[in-house]
């Protein structure tokens, strides 16, 4: 059974710092891995989708990597800004169309 | 990118009434949509999988007579909270997977619906 873990659970950093959020999973046979952000009281916004055959994806200041052999994905945020404050979740689809989510990392970027 | 739209974004109703929430995929067809419930500062809890043209599949512990799901078309799924009570107050979110890149489609979420039952 796939399990997804995110570390740290919460993170507070000063503006401008580069930071790394971690996601680990127990079953390396994945179709893809997706990173989302959720602002309070809002739905989830898709940030990056990494297919099983890919090693990384980049969008602006965000870079996500995938290492299936070690069961890990990282989300790198460069030059963090207060607007990056949100909860970040990683998610992996299962064979039955469902999705397994990590518990999320709550990020607070201080101005 | 693909968009999933949810309506209404918030609703307040009296105890005992029913509330319908709509989830639409705007630029792709979704044979399967998902309904989640989220309590404050907690992760998403999958309630049910909505299947176009057939019955929804409910997760264990979710009352199917309380939470009616209809997926009548490839772009619309509805969740009706029947005879709502204050304990049904929550944030409900839908999602759909864009399978144009099947089988590794991208998952998109609606904006969420905040239900408050008085």
mmCIF file of C-alpha atoms in Angstrom:
data_model
loop_
_atom_site.group_PDB
_atom_site.id
_atom_site.type_symbol
_atom_site.label_atom_id
_atom_site.label_comp_id
_atom_site.label_asym_id
_atom_site.label_seq_id
_atom_site.Cartn_x
_atom_site.Cartn_y
_atom_site.Cartn_z
ATOM 1 C CA UNK A 1 0.000 0.000 0.000
ATOM 2 C CA UNK A 2 1.399 3.372 -1.052
ATOM 3 C CA UNK A 3 2.202 5.804 1.736
ATOM 4 C CA UNK A 4 3.262 9.400 1.203
ATOM 5 C CA UNK A 5 5.124 11.398 3.827
ATOM 6 C CA UNK A 6 6.059 15.042 3.795
ATOM 7 C CA UNK A 7 8.794 16.623 5.854
ATOM 8 C CA UNK A 8 8.860 19.105 7.455
ATOM 9 C CA UNK A 9 5.276 19.522 8.588
ATOM 10 C CA UNK A 10 5.821 23.251 8.974
ATOM 11 C CA UNK A 11 8.504 25.688 7.969
ATOM 12 C CA UNK A 12 9.083 29.368 8.672
ATOM 13 C CA UNK A 13 11.776 31.212 6.735
ATOM 14 C CA UNK A 14 12.756 34.831 6.088
ATOM 15 C CA UNK A 15 12.033 36.292 2.703
ATOM 16 C CA UNK A 16 14.662 35.578 0.059
ATOM 17 C CA UNK A 17 15.746 32.177 1.307
ATOM 18 C CA UNK A 18 15.958 29.175 -0.956
ATOM 19 C CA UNK A 19 14.155 26.214 0.526
ATOM 20 C CA UNK A 20 13.470 22.549 -0.050
ATOM 21 C CA UNK A 21 10.323 20.618 0.738
ATOM 22 C CA UNK A 22 10.503 16.856 0.883
ATOM 23 C CA UNK A 23 8.096 14.139 -0.148
ATOM 24 C CA UNK A 24 8.777 10.436 0.273
ATOM 25 C CA UNK A 25 6.768 7.450 -0.906
ATOM 26 C CA UNK A 26 6.958 3.748 -0.201
ATOM 27 C CA UNK A 27 6.077 2.211 -3.576
ATOM 28 C CA UNK A 28 8.325 3.283 -6.423
ATOM 29 C CA UNK A 29 5.920 2.015 -9.105
ATOM 30 C CA UNK A 30 4.232 5.338 -9.717
ATOM 31 C CA UNK A 31 2.613 6.894 -12.792
ATOM 32 C CA UNK A 32 3.510 10.416 -11.810
ATOM 33 C CA UNK A 33 3.913 12.752 -8.858
ATOM 34 C CA UNK A 34 2.235 16.098 -8.570
ATOM 35 C CA UNK A 35 2.914 19.079 -6.314
ATOM 36 C CA UNK A 36 0.099 21.392 -5.218
ATOM 37 C CA UNK A 37 -0.238 24.472 -3.107
ATOM 38 C CA UNK A 38 -3.280 25.304 -1.040
ATOM 39 C CA UNK A 39 -4.028 28.731 0.347
ATOM 40 C CA UNK A 40 -6.301 28.943 3.415
ATOM 41 C CA UNK A 41 -9.932 28.451 2.483
ATOM 42 C CA UNK A 42 -9.102 27.693 -1.139
ATOM 43 C CA UNK A 43 -8.862 24.697 -3.406
ATOM 44 C CA UNK A 44 -5.592 23.149 -4.520
ATOM 45 C CA UNK A 45 -3.524 24.695 -7.286
ATOM 46 C CA UNK A 46 -1.379 22.411 -9.385
ATOM 47 C CA UNK A 47 2.251 23.533 -9.381
ATOM 48 C CA UNK A 48 4.215 20.825 -11.134
ATOM 49 C CA UNK A 49 3.555 17.379 -12.549
ATOM 50 C CA UNK A 50 6.461 14.977 -12.945
ATOM 51 C CA UNK A 51 5.855 11.931 -15.070
ATOM 52 C CA UNK A 52 7.353 8.613 -14.045
ATOM 53 C CA UNK A 53 9.945 8.832 -16.822
ATOM 54 C CA UNK A 54 11.103 12.321 -15.836
ATOM 55 C CA UNK A 55 13.690 13.403 -13.291
ATOM 56 C CA UNK A 56 12.600 17.001 -12.793
ATOM 57 C CA UNK A 57 10.260 19.759 -13.812
ATOM 58 C CA UNK A 58 10.684 23.514 -13.535
ATOM 59 C CA UNK A 59 8.241 26.383 -13.455
ATOM 60 C CA UNK A 60 9.564 29.817 -12.648
ATOM 61 C CA UNK A 61 11.155 29.750 -9.197
ATOM 62 C CA UNK A 62 9.954 26.205 -8.582
ATOM 63 C CA UNK A 63 11.856 23.052 -9.366
ATOM 64 C CA UNK A 64 10.627 19.579 -8.536
ATOM 65 C CA UNK A 65 12.789 16.483 -8.742
ATOM 66 C CA UNK A 66 11.872 12.828 -8.703
ATOM 67 C CA UNK A 67 14.003 9.861 -7.664
ATOM 68 C CA UNK A 68 11.861 6.766 -7.879
ATOM 69 C CA UNK A 69 14.588 4.389 -6.746
ATOM 70 C CA UNK A 70 14.855 6.144 -3.410
ATOM 71 C CA UNK A 71 11.170 6.977 -3.204
ATOM 72 C CA UNK A 72 11.719 10.709 -2.945
ATOM 73 C CA UNK A 73 10.675 13.958 -4.527
ATOM 74 C CA UNK A 74 11.781 17.426 -3.568
ATOM 75 C CA UNK A 75 10.237 20.801 -4.315
ATOM 76 C CA UNK A 76 12.811 23.562 -4.449
ATOM 77 C CA UNK A 77 11.618 27.146 -4.081
ATOM 78 C CA UNK A 78 14.148 29.793 -5.002
ATOM 79 C CA UNK A 79 14.214 33.277 -3.505
ATOM 80 C CA UNK A 80 11.116 32.740 -1.393
ATOM 81 C CA UNK A 81 8.533 35.528 -1.109
ATOM 82 C CA UNK A 82 5.732 36.190 1.396
ATOM 83 C CA UNK A 83 3.285 35.252 -1.352
ATOM 84 C CA UNK A 84 4.715 31.742 -1.303
ATOM 85 C CA UNK A 85 3.189 31.217 2.144
ATOM 86 C CA UNK A 86 0.771 28.307 1.797
ATOM 87 C CA UNK A 87 0.474 24.595 2.398
ATOM 88 C CA UNK A 88 2.305 22.466 -0.134
ATOM 89 C CA UNK A 89 1.162 18.930 -0.855
ATOM 90 C CA UNK A 90 2.584 16.166 -2.949
ATOM 91 C CA UNK A 91 0.278 13.577 -4.467
ATOM 92 C CA UNK A 92 0.599 10.247 -6.248
ATOM 93 C CA UNK A 93 -2.175 8.547 -8.257
ATOM 94 C CA UNK A 94 -2.980 4.919 -7.571
ATOM 95 C CA UNK A 95 -3.984 2.317 -10.093
ATOM 96 C CA UNK A 96 -7.612 2.705 -9.067
ATOM 97 C CA UNK A 97 -7.783 6.371 -10.132
ATOM 98 C CA UNK A 98 -7.567 7.538 -6.547
ATOM 99 C CA UNK A 99 -4.820 9.825 -5.315
ATOM 100 C CA UNK A 100 -2.669 9.499 -2.227
ATOM 101 C CA UNK A 101 -1.748 12.826 -0.635
ATOM 102 C CA UNK A 102 0.953 13.710 1.796
ATOM 103 C CA UNK A 103 -0.137 15.581 4.910
ATOM 104 C CA UNK A 104 1.474 18.735 3.544
ATOM 105 C CA UNK A 105 4.112 21.236 4.565
ATOM 106 C CA UNK A 106 2.844 24.531 5.915
ATOM 107 C CA UNK A 107 5.197 27.249 4.734
ATOM 108 C CA UNK A 108 5.388 30.744 6.171
ATOM 109 C CA UNK A 109 7.704 33.254 4.536
ATOM 110 C CA UNK A 110 8.374 36.290 6.694
ATOM 111 C CA UNK A 111 8.730 39.697 5.091
ATOM 112 C CA UNK B 1 -4.031 24.416 -18.235
ATOM 113 C CA UNK B 2 -7.195 22.504 -17.615
ATOM 114 C CA UNK B 3 -9.669 24.091 -15.254
ATOM 115 C CA UNK B 4 -12.167 22.650 -12.847
ATOM 116 C CA UNK B 5 -14.846 25.017 -11.640
ATOM 117 C CA UNK B 6 -16.885 24.564 -8.479
ATOM 118 C CA UNK B 7 -20.028 26.402 -7.477
ATOM 119 C CA UNK B 8 -21.077 27.860 -5.132
ATOM 120 C CA UNK B 9 -17.893 28.921 -3.383
ATOM 121 C CA UNK B 10 -19.765 29.350 -0.139
ATOM 122 C CA UNK B 11 -23.259 28.623 1.092
ATOM 123 C CA UNK B 12 -25.126 29.072 4.347
ATOM 124 C CA UNK B 13 -28.255 27.046 4.952
ATOM 125 C CA UNK B 14 -30.660 26.131 7.700
ATOM 126 C CA UNK B 15 -30.536 22.764 9.385
ATOM 127 C CA UNK B 16 -32.697 20.220 7.594
ATOM 128 C CA UNK B 17 -32.392 21.711 4.130
ATOM 129 C CA UNK B 18 -30.478 20.257 1.200
ATOM 130 C CA UNK B 19 -27.597 21.898 -0.603
ATOM 131 C CA UNK B 20 -26.242 21.117 -4.062
ATOM 132 C CA UNK B 21 -22.655 21.768 -5.089
ATOM 133 C CA UNK B 22 -21.603 21.609 -8.724
ATOM 134 C CA UNK B 23 -18.240 20.619 -10.145
ATOM 135 C CA UNK B 24 -17.486 21.214 -13.812
ATOM 136 C CA UNK B 25 -14.504 20.396 -15.958
ATOM 137 C CA UNK B 26 -14.302 23.367 -18.301
ATOM 138 C CA UNK B 27 -12.034 22.243 -21.114
ATOM 139 C CA UNK B 28 -11.767 18.498 -20.817
ATOM 140 C CA UNK B 29 -14.062 15.558 -20.323
ATOM 141 C CA UNK B 30 -13.922 13.737 -17.037
ATOM 142 C CA UNK B 31 -15.421 10.289 -16.750
ATOM 143 C CA UNK B 32 -14.327 10.285 -13.142
ATOM 144 C CA UNK B 33 -14.431 13.077 -10.591
ATOM 145 C CA UNK B 34 -13.606 13.021 -6.913
ATOM 146 C CA UNK B 35 -15.237 14.673 -3.935
ATOM 147 C CA UNK B 36 -13.262 15.553 -0.835
ATOM 148 C CA UNK B 37 -14.046 17.040 2.523
ATOM 149 C CA UNK B 38 -11.560 19.077 4.481
ATOM 150 C CA UNK B 39 -11.708 20.140 8.107
ATOM 151 C CA UNK B 40 -9.710 23.146 9.303
ATOM 152 C CA UNK B 41 -5.963 22.571 9.233
ATOM 153 C CA UNK B 42 -6.414 18.978 8.166
ATOM 154 C CA UNK B 43 -5.663 17.161 4.963
ATOM 155 C CA UNK B 44 -8.175 16.195 2.315
ATOM 156 C CA UNK B 45 -10.482 13.288 3.037
ATOM 157 C CA UNK B 46 -11.792 11.464 -0.013
ATOM 158 C CA UNK B 47 -15.538 11.030 0.256
ATOM 159 C CA UNK B 48 -16.446 9.398 -3.020
ATOM 160 C CA UNK B 49 -15.523 8.782 -6.609
ATOM 161 C CA UNK B 50 -18.078 10.062 -9.079
ATOM 162 C CA UNK B 51 -18.457 7.955 -12.220
ATOM 163 C CA UNK B 52 -20.156 9.287 -15.329
ATOM 164 C CA UNK B 53 -23.264 7.312 -16.145
ATOM 165 C CA UNK B 54 -23.063 5.022 -13.143
ATOM 166 C CA UNK B 55 -23.253 5.018 -9.383
ATOM 167 C CA UNK B 56 -20.674 6.757 -7.296
ATOM 168 C CA UNK B 57 -18.236 4.772 -5.205
ATOM 169 C CA UNK B 58 -18.242 5.904 -1.600
ATOM 170 C CA UNK B 59 -15.413 5.608 0.876
ATOM 171 C CA UNK B 60 -15.921 3.687 4.053
ATOM 172 C CA UNK B 61 -17.858 5.642 6.616
ATOM 173 C CA UNK B 62 -19.419 8.087 4.148
ATOM 174 C CA UNK B 63 -23.226 7.947 4.093
ATOM 175 C CA UNK B 64 -24.364 7.653 0.501
ATOM 176 C CA UNK B 65 -27.919 8.708 1.392
ATOM 177 C CA UNK B 66 -26.587 11.830 3.066
ATOM 178 C CA UNK B 67 -24.184 12.788 0.298
ATOM 179 C CA UNK B 68 -25.870 12.201 -3.044
ATOM 180 C CA UNK B 69 -23.605 12.279 -6.062
ATOM 181 C CA UNK B 70 -24.755 12.561 -9.644
ATOM 182 C CA UNK B 71 -22.440 12.527 -12.651
ATOM 183 C CA UNK B 72 -24.856 12.977 -15.527
ATOM 184 C CA UNK B 73 -22.438 14.265 -18.129
ATOM 185 C CA UNK B 74 -18.744 14.114 -18.932
ATOM 186 C CA UNK B 75 -18.224 17.618 -17.602
ATOM 187 C CA UNK B 76 -20.505 17.867 -14.583
ATOM 188 C CA UNK B 77 -20.727 16.144 -11.231
ATOM 189 C CA UNK B 78 -22.947 17.311 -8.389
ATOM 190 C CA UNK B 79 -22.814 16.665 -4.666
ATOM 191 C CA UNK B 80 -26.039 17.148 -2.719
ATOM 192 C CA UNK B 81 -25.851 17.285 1.040
ATOM 193 C CA UNK B 82 -29.305 16.160 2.100
ATOM 194 C CA UNK B 83 -31.015 17.187 5.335
ATOM 195 C CA UNK B 84 -27.928 19.106 6.329
ATOM 196 C CA UNK B 85 -26.976 19.456 9.975
ATOM 197 C CA UNK B 86 -24.348 21.627 11.656
ATOM 198 C CA UNK B 87 -21.882 18.737 11.729
ATOM 199 C CA UNK B 88 -21.972 18.712 7.922
ATOM 200 C CA UNK B 89 -20.439 22.178 7.917
ATOM 201 C CA UNK B 90 -17.123 21.839 6.159
ATOM 202 C CA UNK B 91 -15.069 22.687 3.097
ATOM 203 C CA UNK B 92 -15.939 20.464 0.135
ATOM 204 C CA UNK B 93 -13.589 20.201 -2.836
ATOM 205 C CA UNK B 94 -13.912 18.359 -6.115
ATOM 206 C CA UNK B 95 -11.227 17.234 -8.512
ATOM 207 C CA UNK B 96 -10.907 15.673 -11.925
ATOM 208 C CA UNK B 97 -8.022 14.166 -13.830
ATOM 209 C CA UNK B 98 -7.316 15.363 -17.354
ATOM 210 C CA UNK B 99 -6.632 12.092 -19.108
ATOM 211 C CA UNK B 100 -5.712 13.575 -22.451
ATOM 212 C CA UNK B 101 -2.212 12.615 -21.354
ATOM 213 C CA UNK B 102 -3.516 9.228 -20.174
ATOM 214 C CA UNK B 103 -2.657 7.242 -18.172
ATOM 215 C CA UNK B 104 -0.575 9.858 -16.439
ATOM 216 C CA UNK B 105 -3.028 12.686 -16.457
ATOM 217 C CA UNK B 106 -2.770 15.835 -14.369
ATOM 218 C CA UNK B 107 -5.159 16.281 -11.463
ATOM 219 C CA UNK B 108 -7.053 19.563 -11.162
ATOM 220 C CA UNK B 109 -9.127 20.838 -8.281
ATOM 221 C CA UNK B 110 -12.094 23.111 -7.995
ATOM 222 C CA UNK B 111 -11.955 26.209 -5.856
ATOM 223 C CA UNK B 112 -13.825 24.529 -3.034
ATOM 224 C CA UNK B 113 -17.208 25.177 -1.433
ATOM 225 C CA UNK B 114 -17.553 26.316 2.149
ATOM 226 C CA UNK B 115 -20.793 24.973 3.650
ATOM 227 C CA UNK B 116 -22.119 26.395 6.890
ATOM 228 C CA UNK B 117 -25.235 24.820 8.359
ATOM 229 C CA UNK B 118 -26.994 26.878 10.993
#
